[in-house]
Amino acid sequence: HSEADIVHGLNKSIAARTASMVSRAKGRPPYMMTGGVARNRGVVQQLEAKLGEPLFIADNPDLCGALGAALFALEAAK
C-alpha cells in the first residue's frame, strides 16, 4: 500500500474511534475539536463525515488543553 493509503486508513481509524466515544458519551451537535490532532485535516474530514456535522476548530486548537490546565493550576494555587 502507498503511504497515502496508510495515512488515510489511520485517519479513518482515529475518526471511527472518536465518533464511537462521542456516541457512548451521548454527544450532540454542535461539536468542537481541540488538541493537536484538530490540525490534521484528514482526521477532521473523516470525523465530520462520521458525525454528519461540521466541527468547530479554534485557531490554535493545540493551546486549548494547555490553557485549561493553566486555569486549573491557577485555581489550585489560590
XYZ file of N, CA and C in Angstrom:
234
model
N 0.834 -1.189 0.000
C 0.000 0.000 0.000
C 0.875 1.248 0.000
N 0.360 2.294 -0.581
C 1.103 3.553 -0.623
C 1.033 4.247 0.743
N 1.939 5.191 0.956
C 1.914 5.977 2.195
C 0.586 6.686 2.349
N 0.078 7.241 1.247
C -1.197 7.964 1.296
C -2.330 7.044 1.746
N -2.338 5.809 1.261
C -3.371 4.857 1.660
C -3.270 4.521 3.149
N -2.054 4.374 3.637
C -1.850 4.053 5.051
C -2.296 5.221 5.921
N -1.925 6.435 5.554
C -2.321 7.620 6.317
C -3.840 7.772 6.300
N -4.451 7.549 5.144
C -5.906 7.640 5.042
C -6.563 6.617 5.970
N -6.026 5.414 6.014
C -6.548 4.387 6.909
C -6.422 4.772 8.370
N -5.294 5.369 8.728
C -5.110 5.844 10.103
C -6.104 6.944 10.447
N -6.293 7.883 9.524
C -7.257 8.970 9.745
C -8.656 8.405 9.958
N -9.037 7.436 9.128
C -10.359 6.833 9.256
C -10.501 6.101 10.590
N -9.443 5.428 11.024
C -9.476 4.700 12.285
C -9.634 5.645 13.468
N -8.866 6.719 13.479
C -8.964 7.706 14.563
C -10.360 8.310 14.587
N -10.893 8.653 13.428
C -12.228 9.240 13.350
C -13.297 8.261 13.829
N -13.169 7.003 13.462
C -14.152 5.994 13.874
C -14.142 5.812 15.394
N -12.951 5.751 15.967
C -12.854 5.601 17.430
C -13.400 6.820 18.150
N -13.111 7.996 17.626
C -13.604 9.222 18.244
C -15.121 9.313 18.131
N -15.666 9.000 16.961
C -17.121 9.031 16.776
C -17.801 8.035 17.711
N -17.168 6.895 17.938
C -17.711 5.899 18.869
C -17.756 6.453 20.290
N -16.698 7.155 20.688
C -16.678 7.765 22.022
C -17.744 8.841 22.147
N -17.928 9.623 21.095
C -18.972 10.658 21.090
C -20.337 10.005 21.286
N -20.565 8.911 20.591
C -21.835 8.198 20.692
C -22.047 7.659 22.106
N -21.028 7.021 22.676
C -21.151 6.469 24.030
C -21.384 7.568 25.068
N -20.806 8.744 24.828
C -20.977 9.862 25.754
C -22.276 10.628 25.479
N -23.037 10.142 24.494
C -24.284 10.781 24.084
C -24.072 12.240 23.665
N -22.947 12.464 22.989
C -22.633 13.801 22.496
C -23.607 14.211 21.407
N -23.830 15.495 21.313
C -24.716 16.019 20.272
C -24.177 17.350 19.781
N -24.533 17.720 18.556
C -24.009 18.956 17.967
C -24.463 20.181 18.753
N -23.722 21.244 18.643
C -22.531 21.447 17.806
C -21.305 20.792 18.441
N -20.372 20.372 17.591
C -19.164 19.693 18.031
C -17.959 20.614 17.903
N -17.030 20.463 18.849
C -15.778 21.204 18.826
C -14.644 20.202 18.982
N -13.576 20.414 18.265
C -12.407 19.542 18.391
C -11.223 20.392 18.814
N -10.507 19.924 19.838
C -9.329 20.636 20.319
C -8.132 19.705 20.272
N -6.976 20.233 20.555
C -5.755 19.430 20.571
C -5.056 19.450 19.227
N -3.858 18.944 19.233
C -3.038 18.951 18.022
C -3.641 18.178 16.868
N -4.403 17.111 17.165
C -4.996 16.313 16.084
C -6.010 17.140 15.296
N -6.558 18.178 15.893
C -7.501 19.040 15.181
C -6.830 19.774 14.019
N -5.509 19.782 14.004
C -4.782 20.380 12.875
C -4.616 19.396 11.713
N -4.990 18.142 11.937
C -4.894 17.121 10.896
C -6.191 17.140 10.086
N -6.139 17.776 8.935
C -7.348 17.960 8.117
C -7.977 16.625 7.711
N -7.164 15.603 7.518
C -7.688 14.294 7.153
C -8.558 13.701 8.246
N -8.113 13.787 9.502
C -8.907 13.292 10.627
C -10.181 14.114 10.761
N -10.046 15.424 10.648
C -11.213 16.309 10.765
C -12.256 15.953 9.713
N -11.842 15.792 8.471
C -12.785 15.460 7.401
C -13.463 14.127 7.657
N -12.710 13.128 8.080
C -13.294 11.820 8.354
C -14.252 11.863 9.540
N -13.908 12.620 10.576
C -14.773 12.714 11.746
C -16.053 13.468 11.402
N -15.935 14.537 10.623
C -17.133 15.253 10.188
C -18.050 14.328 9.386
N -17.477 13.490 8.560
C -18.278 12.542 7.776
C -18.962 11.530 8.697
N -18.252 11.024 9.701
C -18.827 10.050 10.634
C -19.941 10.665 11.476
N -19.729 11.904 11.917
C -20.720 12.567 12.771
C -21.858 13.186 11.965
N -21.602 13.446 10.696
C -22.608 14.087 9.857
C -22.813 15.551 10.200
N -21.817 16.131 10.819
C -21.874 17.533 11.261
C -20.500 18.168 11.117
N -20.463 19.484 10.911
C -19.163 20.162 10.887
C -18.596 20.279 12.305
N -17.288 20.363 12.394
C -16.613 20.563 13.670
C -16.150 22.004 13.774
N -16.314 22.605 14.943
C -15.717 23.914 15.193
C -14.304 23.656 15.683
N -13.352 24.320 15.070
C -11.950 24.188 15.470
C -11.393 25.588 15.688
N -10.889 25.831 16.882
C -10.312 27.129 17.226
C -9.071 27.389 16.371
N -8.678 28.636 16.313
C -7.488 28.998 15.540
C -6.231 28.295 16.045
N -6.143 28.080 17.335
C -4.998 27.399 17.946
C -5.501 26.235 18.790
N -5.990 25.167 18.156
C -6.615 24.083 18.926
C -5.665 23.373 19.877
N -4.379 23.393 19.579
C -3.409 22.725 20.445
C -3.179 23.486 21.746
N -3.577 24.740 21.809
C -3.402 25.525 23.030
C -4.570 25.384 23.994
N -5.700 24.864 23.539
C -6.899 24.775 24.377
C -6.645 23.973 25.645
N -6.048 22.813 25.521
C -5.755 21.986 26.694
C -4.747 22.644 27.611
N -3.742 23.278 27.031
C -2.715 23.951 27.836
C -3.323 25.107 28.630
N -4.212 25.852 27.997
C -4.866 26.962 28.696
C -5.769 26.440 29.812
N -6.473 25.367 29.537
C -7.321 24.767 30.566
C -6.503 24.280 31.753
N -5.388 23.636 31.476
C -4.517 23.152 32.547
C -3.963 24.322 33.363
N -3.613 25.404 32.684
C -3.102 26.584 33.390
C -4.182 27.181 34.300
N -5.426 27.192 33.846
C -6.514 27.715 34.680
C -6.747 26.825 35.903
N -6.672 25.489 35.716
C -6.800 24.586 36.860
C -5.665 24.827 37.847
N -4.456 24.990 37.357
C -3.302 25.230 38.225
C -3.453 26.540 38.987
N -3.955 27.560 38.310
C -4.176 28.863 38.957
C -5.177 28.725 40.084
N -6.268 28.013 39.845
C -7.283 27.812 40.879
C -6.706 27.008 42.060
N -5.901 25.998 41.753
C -5.321 25.167 42.812
C -4.328 25.963 43.643
N -3.668 26.950 43.053
C -2.669 27.750 43.770
C -3.302 28.794 44.670
N -4.566 29.078 44.468
C -5.240 30.116 45.280
C -5.579 29.613 46.661
